[in-house]
Amino acid sequence: MSMFNVFRKEIEWGGRTLVLETGRVARQADGAVMASLGDTTVLCTVVGAKKPSAFDFFPLTVNYQEKAFAAGKIPGGFFKREGRPSEKETLVSRLIDRPIRPLFVDGYRNETQVICTVLCHDLENDPAIVSMIGASAALTLSGLPFLGPVAAASVGYIDGEFVLNPPVDRLSESRLDLVVAGTREGVLMVESEAHELSEEQMLEAVMFGHNAYQAVIDAIIELAEQCAREPRPVEPPSPEAAVVAQRVRELAEADLRVAYAEPRKALRQEKVSAVQDRVFEAFAGDDAGLAFVPAAFKELEKDVVRGNILDTGLRIDGRDTRTVRPIEAAAGILPRAHGSALFTRGETQALAVATLGTGQDEQIVDALEGEYRERFMLHYNFPPYSVGETGRMGSPGRREIGHGKLAWRAIRPMLPTKEEFPYTIRIVSEITESNGSSSMATVCGSSLALMDAGVPLKAPVAGIAMGLIKEGDRFAVLSDILGDEDHLGDMDFKVAGTDRGITSLQMDIKITSITKEIMEIALAQAKDGRNHILGEMAKGLGDVREELSDFAPRMTTIKVPPQKVREVIGSGGKVIREITEVTGTKIDIADDGTITIASSDGVASQRAVDWIRGIVAEPEVGVIYTGKVVKVMDFGAFVNFLGTRDGLVHISELSPERVKKVTDVVNVGDSVKVKCVGFDDRGKVKLSMKTIDQATGEDLGAAAAETGAPTEG
């Protein structure tokens, strides 16, 4: 008899087998599911603390981790074990977190941790999708108060058709890379990169994915019916909480309405804080009631702001729902940067700086799928001063990595190919002020900085953040949301793209009753906003600069026969090292014979080009070269005349007159003009000087032959 009580659900999904299994591994976790799609397998576990935490928020942590053994590898580096989370692990952790977080019961405060460990990667099926499904299944089985299940799917667009969960190796053909997650009722999250698809195509893709994962939700429910734990009792809201909420409303509502009528963020925050302080003072002696005040105050704030917008159509800062805040865009503001821009929209500001580098600056990414090189990097930084606060400065957090990746996805489809523009590109976006969607300000600033750097973008890219407030049947879609509207609204909906279409769409929805119609309205309104922002950006810089910055490296690309690459590199890299050291250039050599030379000094570049051409050039009979005598023998002189190549001028070919001694005519170190006259039976080059005018390099023998004059010899 087996010691395991295993439950398993298997379905065919999109032409592959999806398996959810529980009861064999990690039995002490509250929920543990081994999820597989094809041969990609992820162990997804969830544990919830038995008692509520002291926090006034829900402490949920999601960790996605890739093990090198999943792809049959040993980790690189000195320690040979997995280190801190990679960018991909951080991004997938966020991807799993976003659709599950809104589905926990309101008021649940028990510390909860979801861990997804990739155990096997078949290099075809994306472990991120498997993890999201497995995490949802584990939560649904765990007995925690989770109102799921959710499921997820990735969607590609290849040859005019939507493709469910496209294999990893086909993504390069796809005009779309989209992940959608949600419940049976509706979509909760979208993350995507697209090649200028229309609003209609993007919405169709979202609905295609949403419909496709319904079968997965059914499978999770069927598994849960067999083996889910008993639901944990959830403490009902305390009757005292309702009493406190009513009292807070009486004390603060009128003053809060006045505070939220202040359009400037800093003054508004001061006024809201003052109202909050007065409420806390009113509860000074009531310790039991005081515990409920923060949540009640937050709820009142939400009601005031949301009700105002729905009743009047006017927002905190006095705008209507469609107006974008004032924009000022300036490019070329840092004198020595390769490209720079300052993009300000209301109280949100991004300083974006572009730097151009060579192939040696590419980022080497060690992924489960294999090592690859990345030539476009975008790094987003959010210092505490941007919101008028103090704070710890450290390595980038999850949010910074996520926002940077969103802007990266928005810009990347518009970049030129490596053949069109052989530079490595890095953008740094410093958020210098923030009040609502610094990631979209980063998109706008980055686009301008790239154009300022002379990067031939296919089209300028702008981004806008949309919000939604929905109460029953009433709703309002908000263009260019403020920070406060982000926290108090039901949706955060970011759209980036060109005047021709969408390059990135990111949605996070906190309610499950979003309809396709609402998304249609939001996308149409976002398009208007995006086009308005593109118009404002064009006032700062309308087109890509013709010239690169004087401080950027100049790239020269030459092609040599692939079989000659070894000669250019030399034994142990000796030749290429000498060329770079002497000329001060950076040189990249591809196996196909493409050589890229980078230097901010044109003369140095040309020296390197000439040097390489000399190495790979083949001597041509009848062509005159300038060379240098490197060795003198009794029978003639050896002349270095083409790169590293030497040839022999026989004593009989030194001069029209008879030569008794080679050193009567040439000595080591002399510069001479020589003509290639052929090759001996060992392939060595035979050179001649006797018909060449050493002053002008003219071939007198050829001239004499044309005029019929006799030549001596």
XYZ file of C-alpha atoms in Angstrom:
713
model
C 0.000 0.000 0.000
C 1.390 3.416 -0.984
C 2.176 5.948 1.723
C 0.799 8.671 -0.581
C -2.822 9.582 -1.158
C -2.454 11.081 -4.641
C -5.130 13.041 -6.516
C -4.557 13.914 -10.140
C -6.379 15.858 -12.855
C -5.272 15.673 -16.486
C -6.703 17.560 -19.490
C -5.733 18.198 -23.102
C -5.183 21.938 -23.429
C -4.096 23.658 -26.633
C -2.666 20.415 -28.054
C -0.639 19.571 -24.919
C -1.328 17.662 -21.728
C -1.853 19.714 -18.561
C -1.486 17.705 -15.343
C -2.300 18.873 -11.803
C -1.267 16.455 -9.056
C -1.386 16.725 -5.263
C -0.692 14.419 -2.295
C 2.773 13.117 -3.196
C 5.153 16.062 -2.637
C 5.297 18.806 0.048
C 2.469 17.370 2.168
C 3.059 19.718 5.129
C 2.201 22.821 3.107
C -1.438 23.990 3.257
C -1.657 23.419 -0.493
C 0.868 21.825 -2.853
C 0.349 21.057 -6.525
C 2.792 19.610 -9.029
C 1.706 21.262 -12.288
C 2.968 20.128 -15.713
C 2.380 21.285 -19.266
C 4.221 19.026 -21.700
C 7.435 18.252 -19.812
C 7.634 21.626 -18.048
C 6.977 20.895 -14.356
C 6.584 23.337 -11.468
C 6.017 22.565 -7.788
C 3.597 25.202 -6.425
C 3.092 25.455 -2.657
C 1.116 27.755 -0.389
C 1.233 28.237 3.375
C -0.917 30.630 5.416
C -0.128 31.529 9.015
C -2.702 30.294 11.529
C -3.109 33.697 13.204
C -3.618 37.193 11.702
C -0.597 39.492 11.545
C -0.423 42.885 13.221
C -0.183 44.622 9.819
C -3.086 46.716 8.515
C -2.577 45.149 5.051
C -2.517 41.594 3.675
C 1.089 40.263 3.909
C 1.291 38.048 0.805
C 4.663 37.014 -0.653
C 5.115 35.185 -3.955
C 8.447 33.594 -4.862
C 9.058 32.027 -8.273
C 12.403 30.254 -8.538
C 14.138 28.451 -11.384
C 16.490 25.591 -10.593
C 19.351 25.048 -13.055
C 18.813 21.274 -12.923
C 15.399 21.892 -14.568
C 17.275 22.336 -17.857
C 20.072 19.853 -17.065
C 22.602 22.559 -16.159
C 24.975 23.462 -13.351
C 24.798 27.163 -12.384
C 27.594 29.420 -13.670
C 29.698 31.595 -11.393
C 31.984 30.823 -8.497
C 29.548 29.266 -6.000
C 27.823 26.864 -8.427
C 24.454 27.280 -6.751
C 21.458 29.481 -7.469
C 21.990 33.014 -6.180
C 19.764 36.056 -5.800
C 16.625 36.133 -7.986
C 17.237 36.914 -11.635
C 15.241 39.642 -13.380
C 13.016 36.951 -14.921
C 12.335 35.308 -11.538
C 11.352 38.686 -10.072
C 9.056 39.467 -13.014
C 7.322 36.070 -12.903
C 6.867 36.410 -9.113
C 5.005 39.672 -9.832
C 3.038 38.000 -12.626
C 1.735 35.301 -10.238
C 1.065 37.821 -7.445
C -1.029 40.265 -9.477
C -4.087 38.085 -10.308
C -4.239 36.240 -6.961
C -3.846 39.194 -4.556
C -7.297 40.763 -5.195
C -9.079 37.414 -4.652
C -8.398 36.968 -0.933
C -11.353 37.753 1.318
C -11.423 41.366 2.549
C -9.961 41.716 6.013
C -7.817 38.540 5.774
C -4.493 39.483 7.381
C -2.698 36.136 7.894
C 0.812 36.067 6.484
C 0.704 33.953 3.319
C 3.517 32.679 1.109
C 3.316 31.130 -2.353
C 6.468 29.410 -3.663
C 6.714 28.101 -7.235
C 9.812 26.041 -8.051
C 10.619 25.088 -11.638
C 11.746 21.452 -11.532
C 11.783 20.674 -15.251
C 11.790 22.893 -18.351
C 11.190 21.275 -21.738
C 12.374 24.498 -23.481
C 8.986 24.665 -25.208
C 6.281 25.386 -22.602
C 6.631 28.552 -20.510
C 7.032 27.762 -16.778
C 5.433 31.141 -15.919
C 2.025 29.991 -17.199
C 2.393 26.601 -15.470
C 3.309 28.409 -12.215
C 0.278 30.702 -12.319
C -2.058 27.729 -12.855
C -0.303 25.613 -10.202
C -0.345 28.450 -7.634
C -4.067 28.977 -8.240
C -4.724 25.244 -7.807
C -2.654 25.073 -4.604
C -4.566 28.057 -3.149
C -7.919 26.537 -4.138
C -7.005 23.293 -2.308
C -5.473 25.005 0.747
C -8.601 26.005 2.671
C -7.386 29.632 2.762
C -10.073 32.259 2.053
C -9.224 32.579 -1.653
C -12.102 33.432 -4.011
C -10.561 31.756 -7.047
C -9.595 29.772 -8.892
C -7.780 31.822 -11.504
C -6.046 30.543 -14.619
C -3.676 32.044 -17.149
C -2.687 31.660 -20.777
C -0.168 33.202 -23.125
C -1.301 34.393 -26.541
C 0.747 34.902 -29.707
C -0.251 36.383 -33.062
C 1.432 34.490 -35.911
C 0.482 34.794 -39.610
C -2.726 36.659 -38.752
C -3.930 33.997 -36.265
C -4.042 33.997 -32.475
C -1.988 31.109 -31.041
C -2.574 29.690 -27.552
C 0.608 29.239 -25.474
C 3.012 29.602 -28.427
C 6.183 27.501 -27.930
C 9.205 29.501 -26.713
C 11.020 29.085 -30.060
C 8.105 30.549 -32.082
C 7.867 33.827 -30.159
C 10.346 35.453 -32.570
C 7.752 35.017 -35.369
C 4.922 36.436 -33.273
C 3.694 40.039 -33.467
C 2.380 39.640 -29.916
C 3.615 38.223 -26.609
C 0.690 38.478 -24.188
C -0.163 36.842 -20.861
C -3.727 37.077 -19.537
C -5.056 35.781 -16.223
C -8.446 35.850 -14.584
C -11.406 33.997 -13.136
C -14.422 32.452 -14.802
C -16.179 35.856 -14.593
C -13.530 38.144 -15.978
C -9.979 39.210 -16.695
C -7.782 40.310 -13.758
C -4.382 40.836 -15.352
C -2.761 41.412 -18.729
C 0.949 41.826 -19.498
C 2.093 42.203 -23.099
C 4.468 43.359 -25.796
C 3.119 43.925 -29.320
C 4.207 45.123 -32.741
C 1.785 48.018 -33.240
C -1.438 46.007 -33.003
C -4.760 47.856 -33.008
C -6.976 48.323 -29.953
C -9.431 45.800 -31.468
C -6.693 43.168 -32.007
C -5.379 43.570 -28.441
C -8.851 43.212 -26.939
C -9.527 40.201 -29.158
C -6.263 38.623 -27.940
C -7.266 39.196 -24.295
C -10.685 37.604 -24.862
C -9.105 34.722 -26.841
C -6.863 33.911 -23.846
C -9.714 34.399 -21.340
C -11.918 31.929 -23.216
C -9.035 29.463 -23.645
C -8.268 29.119 -19.935
C -11.866 28.360 -18.878
C -11.099 24.632 -19.306
C -8.237 24.995 -16.804
C -10.515 26.663 -14.229
C -12.956 23.753 -14.596
C -10.090 21.274 -14.056
C -8.967 23.043 -10.845
C -12.539 23.044 -9.502
C -12.916 19.311 -10.267
C -9.625 18.592 -8.454
C -10.752 20.715 -5.475
C -14.058 18.817 -5.246
C -12.041 15.629 -4.640
C -9.400 16.816 -2.198
C -9.647 20.460 -1.023
C -9.066 21.070 2.697
C -11.892 22.333 4.858
C -12.184 26.115 4.518
C -10.587 27.936 7.412
C -13.031 29.941 9.476
C -12.772 33.634 8.587
C -13.476 36.028 11.405
C -16.602 38.024 10.565
C -16.154 41.802 10.618
C -16.392 43.051 14.164
C -19.633 44.932 14.898
C -17.414 47.536 16.559
C -15.687 48.141 13.184
C -19.008 49.306 11.727
C -19.612 51.631 14.708
C -16.090 53.106 14.362
C -16.563 53.529 10.594
C -19.790 55.476 11.163
C -18.133 57.706 13.772
C -15.102 58.359 11.514
C -17.487 59.343 8.716
C -19.283 61.843 10.984
C -15.994 63.313 12.234
C -14.125 63.542 8.939
C -16.314 63.440 5.831
C -16.918 67.182 5.426
C -13.273 68.071 6.088
C -12.034 65.317 3.768
C -14.158 66.697 0.931
C -12.481 70.094 1.447
C -9.007 68.484 1.596
C -9.586 66.527 -1.625
C -10.664 69.712 -3.416
C -7.000 70.888 -3.184
C -5.442 70.225 -6.639
C -1.759 70.323 -5.548
C -0.482 67.012 -4.227
C 1.755 68.274 -1.389
C -0.899 70.636 0.036
C -3.592 67.995 -0.396
C -1.520 65.448 1.538
C -0.980 67.986 4.349
C -4.715 68.669 4.594
C -5.641 64.950 4.503
C -3.015 64.254 7.219
C -4.444 67.014 9.386
C -7.952 65.506 9.120
C -6.522 62.062 9.944
C -4.693 63.431 12.998
C -7.933 64.978 14.295
C -9.726 61.637 13.936
C -6.969 59.810 15.860
C -7.158 62.456 18.624
C -10.900 61.863 18.904
C -10.231 58.167 19.620
C -7.327 58.895 22.001
C -8.742 57.050 25.038
C -10.415 54.225 23.129
C -7.720 51.611 22.432
C -10.173 49.005 21.141
C -11.803 51.428 18.695
C -8.450 52.911 17.636
C -7.453 49.618 15.995
C -10.264 50.025 13.445
C -9.599 53.697 12.621
C -6.941 53.333 9.844
C -9.100 50.977 7.759
C -12.223 53.087 8.334
C -10.410 56.282 7.333
C -9.045 54.647 4.169
C -12.549 53.439 3.262
C -13.974 56.936 3.793
C -11.258 58.455 1.574
C -12.178 55.963 -1.108
C -15.868 56.812 -0.887
C -15.281 60.558 -1.004
C -12.995 60.512 -4.039
C -14.914 57.865 -5.988
C -18.334 59.339 -5.249
C -17.148 62.792 -6.289
C -15.918 61.577 -9.656
C -19.079 59.564 -10.397
C -21.393 62.399 -9.251
C -19.637 65.388 -10.830
C -17.312 63.936 -13.505
C -14.553 66.060 -11.905
C -11.431 64.652 -10.285
C -9.206 65.484 -7.316
C -7.164 68.015 -9.305
C -10.190 69.552 -11.014
C -9.777 67.745 -14.362
C -12.572 65.992 -16.202
C -12.207 62.250 -16.882
C -10.497 62.573 -20.305
C -8.031 65.444 -19.864
C -4.298 64.721 -19.672
C -2.269 66.920 -17.298
C -0.020 69.622 -18.816
C 3.080 68.198 -20.505
C 6.501 69.642 -21.137
C 9.083 67.650 -23.066
C 12.703 68.708 -23.607
C 15.484 66.743 -25.324
C 19.272 67.093 -25.320
C 19.455 68.556 -21.828
C 22.707 66.869 -20.685
C 25.671 68.100 -22.732
C 27.859 64.967 -22.750
C 25.172 62.260 -22.664
C 24.651 60.421 -25.969
C 20.925 61.190 -25.700
C 18.818 62.733 -22.927
C 15.315 63.995 -22.253
C 13.249 65.458 -19.431
C 9.571 64.517 -19.654
C 7.178 66.209 -17.227
C 3.462 65.480 -17.041
C 1.733 67.302 -14.181
C 3.622 66.307 -11.023
C 5.297 63.264 -12.613
C 8.734 63.702 -14.145
C 11.269 61.320 -15.686
C 14.852 62.145 -16.618
C 15.783 59.593 -19.300
C 19.356 59.173 -20.514
C 20.450 56.959 -23.428
C 23.972 55.576 -23.768
C 25.286 53.850 -26.899
C 27.855 51.102 -26.551
C 29.465 48.354 -28.592
C 28.890 44.617 -28.805
C 31.210 44.251 -25.820
C 28.597 46.098 -23.719
C 25.810 43.594 -24.443
C 24.322 41.931 -21.390
C 24.934 38.187 -21.253
C 21.824 36.513 -19.795
C 22.180 32.995 -18.419
C 18.618 31.621 -18.746
C 17.237 28.102 -18.398
C 16.549 28.204 -22.145
C 20.252 28.851 -22.769
C 22.633 31.801 -22.698
C 21.755 34.781 -24.883
C 22.922 38.365 -25.380
C 20.710 41.398 -24.858
C 21.550 44.613 -26.733
C 18.789 46.811 -25.262
C 18.598 47.567 -21.544
C 16.232 49.922 -19.708
C 16.823 50.612 -16.035
C 14.222 52.455 -13.941
C 15.045 54.098 -10.606
C 12.569 55.521 -8.108
C 14.496 57.534 -5.468
C 12.571 58.517 -2.312
C 12.945 62.274 -2.984
C 10.627 61.886 -5.991
C 7.675 61.750 -3.585
C 9.173 64.139 -1.021
C 10.213 61.372 1.376
C 13.368 59.946 2.918
C 14.172 56.286 2.441
C 16.809 53.592 2.098
C 18.751 53.473 -1.146
C 19.641 49.982 -2.276
C 19.501 47.623 -5.201
C 16.330 47.888 -7.311
C 13.195 46.381 -5.773
C 10.531 44.287 -7.454
C 8.496 47.344 -8.393
C 11.469 49.083 -10.034
C 12.339 45.962 -12.023
C 8.692 45.546 -13.067
C 8.228 49.174 -14.144
C 11.510 49.124 -16.058
C 10.465 45.965 -17.904
C 7.087 47.466 -18.830
C 8.803 50.468 -20.433
C 11.342 48.112 -22.100
C 8.492 46.117 -23.646
C 6.837 49.301 -24.898
C 9.983 50.613 -26.624
C 11.584 47.393 -27.894
C 9.263 46.686 -30.873
C 10.213 50.085 -32.370
C 13.993 49.627 -32.205
C 16.031 49.166 -35.382
C 17.611 45.752 -35.980
C 21.236 45.108 -35.082
C 22.097 45.180 -38.809
C 20.472 48.619 -39.194
C 22.034 50.035 -36.010
C 24.867 47.938 -34.549
C 24.976 49.664 -31.152
C 24.185 48.281 -27.714
C 21.636 50.640 -26.122
C 21.091 51.382 -22.435
C 18.476 53.764 -21.070
C 18.346 54.917 -17.469
C 15.132 56.545 -16.291
C 15.475 58.508 -13.062
C 12.064 59.380 -11.639
C 12.634 62.865 -10.250
C 8.986 63.573 -9.331
C 6.080 61.177 -9.027
C 2.334 61.514 -8.830
C 0.796 58.899 -11.093
C 2.364 56.558 -13.635
C 6.077 57.128 -13.681
C 6.403 53.997 -15.865
C 4.498 55.714 -18.694
C 6.560 58.899 -18.206
C 9.590 56.591 -18.577
C 8.250 55.352 -21.937
C 7.819 58.938 -23.198
C 11.197 60.115 -21.847
C 13.002 57.031 -23.185
C 11.529 57.510 -26.658
C 12.745 61.131 -26.716
C 16.200 60.236 -25.336
C 16.657 57.560 -28.035
C 15.650 60.018 -30.773
C 18.028 62.589 -29.264
C 20.806 59.953 -29.413
C 20.157 59.431 -33.139
C 18.702 55.913 -32.728
C 16.465 55.420 -35.792
C 13.254 54.452 -33.945
C 10.541 53.252 -36.333
C 8.160 55.707 -34.613
C 8.007 57.706 -31.359
C 6.347 55.824 -28.458
C 4.147 57.316 -25.727
C 2.315 55.748 -22.816
C -0.678 56.638 -20.658
C -2.133 55.190 -17.454
C -5.915 54.782 -17.299
C -8.096 54.185 -14.239
C -11.604 52.978 -13.577
C -14.159 53.669 -10.886
C -17.188 51.393 -10.914
C -20.112 51.310 -8.488
C -22.963 49.044 -9.586
C -23.845 50.068 -13.136
C -22.188 53.473 -12.888
C -18.575 53.744 -14.004
C -16.026 56.326 -15.080
C -12.869 55.709 -17.102
C -10.092 58.139 -16.133
C -7.253 59.226 -18.431
C -3.772 59.897 -16.963
C -4.471 58.886 -13.373
C -2.945 60.445 -10.266
C -1.258 58.353 -7.593
C -4.306 58.696 -5.304
C -6.653 57.533 -8.075
C -4.441 54.489 -8.626
C -4.848 53.405 -4.967
C -8.566 54.181 -4.767
C -9.665 52.922 -8.199
C -10.723 49.503 -9.477
C -8.278 49.212 -12.347
C -4.826 50.296 -13.384
C -4.594 50.075 -17.127
C -1.430 51.162 -18.921
C -1.251 51.484 -22.698
C 1.866 52.403 -24.672
C 2.305 52.648 -28.413
C 2.790 54.768 -31.515
C 0.280 56.654 -33.626
C -0.130 53.384 -35.573
C -0.825 50.918 -32.778
C -0.128 49.433 -29.361
C 3.319 48.184 -28.331
C 2.494 47.292 -24.733
C -0.632 46.824 -22.627
C -0.583 46.135 -18.904
C -3.757 45.733 -16.872
C -4.334 45.066 -13.192
C -7.962 44.821 -12.195
C -9.142 44.623 -8.599
C -12.772 43.632 -9.306
C -14.105 40.719 -11.371
C -16.990 42.552 -13.020
C -15.025 44.307 -15.783
C -16.857 43.851 -19.070
C -15.504 43.767 -22.592
C -17.417 47.028 -23.251
C -15.615 48.836 -20.405
C -12.254 47.643 -21.757
C -13.235 48.869 -25.239
C -14.085 52.328 -23.879
C -10.843 52.440 -21.859
C -8.725 51.448 -24.888
C -10.409 54.032 -27.145
C -9.962 56.766 -24.517
C -6.316 55.690 -24.027
C -5.717 56.000 -27.781
C -6.911 59.635 -27.727
C -4.694 60.327 -24.709
C -1.675 58.639 -26.300
C -2.048 60.660 -29.512
C -2.313 63.883 -27.489
C 0.899 63.004 -25.585
C 2.732 62.155 -28.846
C 1.787 65.632 -30.109
C 3.204 67.266 -26.967
C 6.407 65.179 -27.219
C 6.885 66.299 -30.834
C 7.142 69.911 -29.563
C 10.243 68.863 -27.599
C 11.779 66.807 -30.447
C 9.901 65.996 -33.629
C 12.275 63.569 -35.312
C 15.368 61.414 -34.824
C 18.556 63.513 -34.846
C 20.591 63.059 -38.045
C 23.960 63.005 -36.266
C 25.112 60.921 -33.316
C 26.551 62.772 -30.328
C 30.260 63.654 -30.596
C 30.723 61.602 -27.427
C 29.142 58.416 -28.820
C 31.371 55.736 -30.352
C 31.371 55.630 -34.157
C 30.703 52.203 -35.610
C 32.234 50.906 -38.825
C 31.195 47.487 -40.084
C 33.265 45.519 -42.635
C 32.841 42.000 -43.938
C 35.733 39.565 -44.378
C 35.644 35.987 -45.701
C 34.681 33.686 -42.749
C 37.777 31.542 -43.352
C 39.936 34.646 -42.694
C 38.475 35.328 -39.213
C 41.188 33.159 -37.616
C 43.929 35.287 -39.204
C 42.371 38.515 -37.874
C 42.124 37.059 -34.353
C 45.588 35.483 -34.459
C 46.996 32.762 -32.257
C 45.486 33.182 -28.769
C 43.952 36.514 -29.825
C 47.386 38.072 -30.327
C 46.611 39.939 -33.583
C 43.270 41.433 -32.576
C 44.706 42.446 -29.190
C 47.523 44.300 -30.919
C 45.118 46.095 -33.293
C 42.881 47.285 -30.426
C 45.823 48.347 -28.243
C 47.614 50.268 -30.987
C 44.525 51.954 -32.499
C 42.523 52.347 -29.249
C 39.383 50.962 -30.898
C 36.881 48.322 -29.713
C 36.453 45.461 -32.182
C 33.776 42.748 -32.308
C 34.135 39.786 -34.661
C 31.250 37.491 -35.600
C 31.769 33.960 -36.923
C 30.235 34.950 -40.274
C 33.078 37.431 -40.882
C 31.199 40.600 -39.830
C 33.646 42.860 -38.004
C 32.430 45.948 -36.116
C 34.964 48.609 -35.170
C 33.960 51.234 -32.604
C 35.795 54.423 -31.703
C 34.916 58.055 -31.146
C 38.039 58.891 -33.227
C 37.490 58.511 -36.992
C 41.240 58.335 -37.774
C 41.710 55.455 -35.305
C 38.763 53.596 -36.848
C 40.255 53.958 -40.332
C 43.652 52.664 -39.143
C 41.971 49.570 -37.704
C 39.949 49.048 -40.916
C 43.092 49.340 -43.064
C 44.980 46.976 -40.763
C 42.261 44.309 -40.931
C 41.827 44.709 -44.673
C 45.575 44.259 -45.016
C 45.431 40.981 -43.083
C 42.617 39.499 -45.139
C 43.510 40.948 -48.543
C 44.950 38.612 -51.170
C 47.804 39.921 -53.353
C 46.730 40.582 -56.940
C 49.139 40.171 -59.856
C 49.869 43.505 -61.561
C 48.849 45.640 -58.541
C 51.386 48.104 -57.100
C 51.763 48.238 -53.290
C 53.732 50.405 -50.868
C 55.837 48.197 -48.612
C 58.686 48.146 -46.149
C 61.929 46.196 -46.455
C 62.059 43.771 -43.519
C 65.016 41.513 -44.431
C 67.914 41.662 -46.860
C 69.570 38.492 -48.279
C 72.273 37.957 -50.923
C 69.635 36.914 -53.471
C 67.091 39.704 -52.842
C 64.984 41.640 -50.311
C 61.886 40.602 -48.395
C 59.232 43.351 -48.360
C 56.212 43.521 -46.037
C 53.617 44.934 -48.455
C 50.093 43.806 -47.475
C 49.097 43.591 -43.814
C 51.369 40.955 -42.308
C 52.240 39.476 -45.696
C 55.809 39.521 -47.063
C 57.063 38.920 -50.627
C 60.490 38.551 -52.223
C 61.993 41.092 -54.626
C 64.689 38.952 -56.329
C 68.024 40.760 -56.952
C 67.233 40.669 -60.687
C 63.936 42.587 -60.045
C 65.420 45.410 -57.932
C 66.441 47.768 -60.758
C 66.559 48.061 -64.562
C 70.378 48.085 -64.258
C 72.332 45.031 -63.163
C 72.681 44.973 -59.334
C 75.854 43.616 -57.774
C 74.770 43.824 -54.124
C 71.198 44.109 -52.749
C 72.195 46.756 -50.176
C 73.341 49.048 -53.017
C 69.620 49.547 -53.757
C 67.646 48.872 -50.539
C 68.245 48.479 -46.840
C 66.070 47.193 -43.968
C 63.457 49.805 -43.017
C 63.244 51.439 -46.478
C 59.805 52.265 -47.832
C 59.490 50.985 -51.396
C 56.906 50.658 -54.173
C 56.543 47.068 -55.433
C 54.458 45.284 -58.045
C 53.099 41.766 -57.534
C 54.361 39.765 -60.539
C 53.225 36.266 -59.524
C 53.649 33.362 -57.117
C 56.313 30.684 -56.923
C 55.505 26.974 -56.796
C 55.144 27.137 -52.981
C 52.605 29.986 -53.164
C 55.108 32.648 -52.011
C 54.610 36.101 -53.535
C 57.095 37.353 -56.180
C 57.538 41.139 -56.256
C 59.338 43.531 -58.608
C 60.664 47.098 -58.306
C 62.520 47.484 -61.595
C 59.712 49.058 -63.650
C 58.230 51.146 -60.816
C 59.025 54.843 -60.408
C 59.898 54.921 -56.693
C 58.920 58.592 -56.405
C 55.470 58.420 -58.001
C 54.604 54.716 -57.882
C 53.967 54.749 -61.632
C 54.557 51.528 -63.596
C 57.114 52.643 -66.251
C 57.153 49.171 -67.780
C 53.447 49.376 -68.510
C 53.856 52.942 -69.864
C 56.731 51.820 -72.120
C 54.728 48.895 -73.405
C 51.927 51.290 -74.390
C 54.276 53.683 -76.298
C 56.332 50.868 -77.825
C 59.600 52.179 -76.217
C 62.212 49.524 -75.420
C 62.863 48.683 -71.760
C 66.090 47.455 -70.355
C 66.150 44.260 -68.390
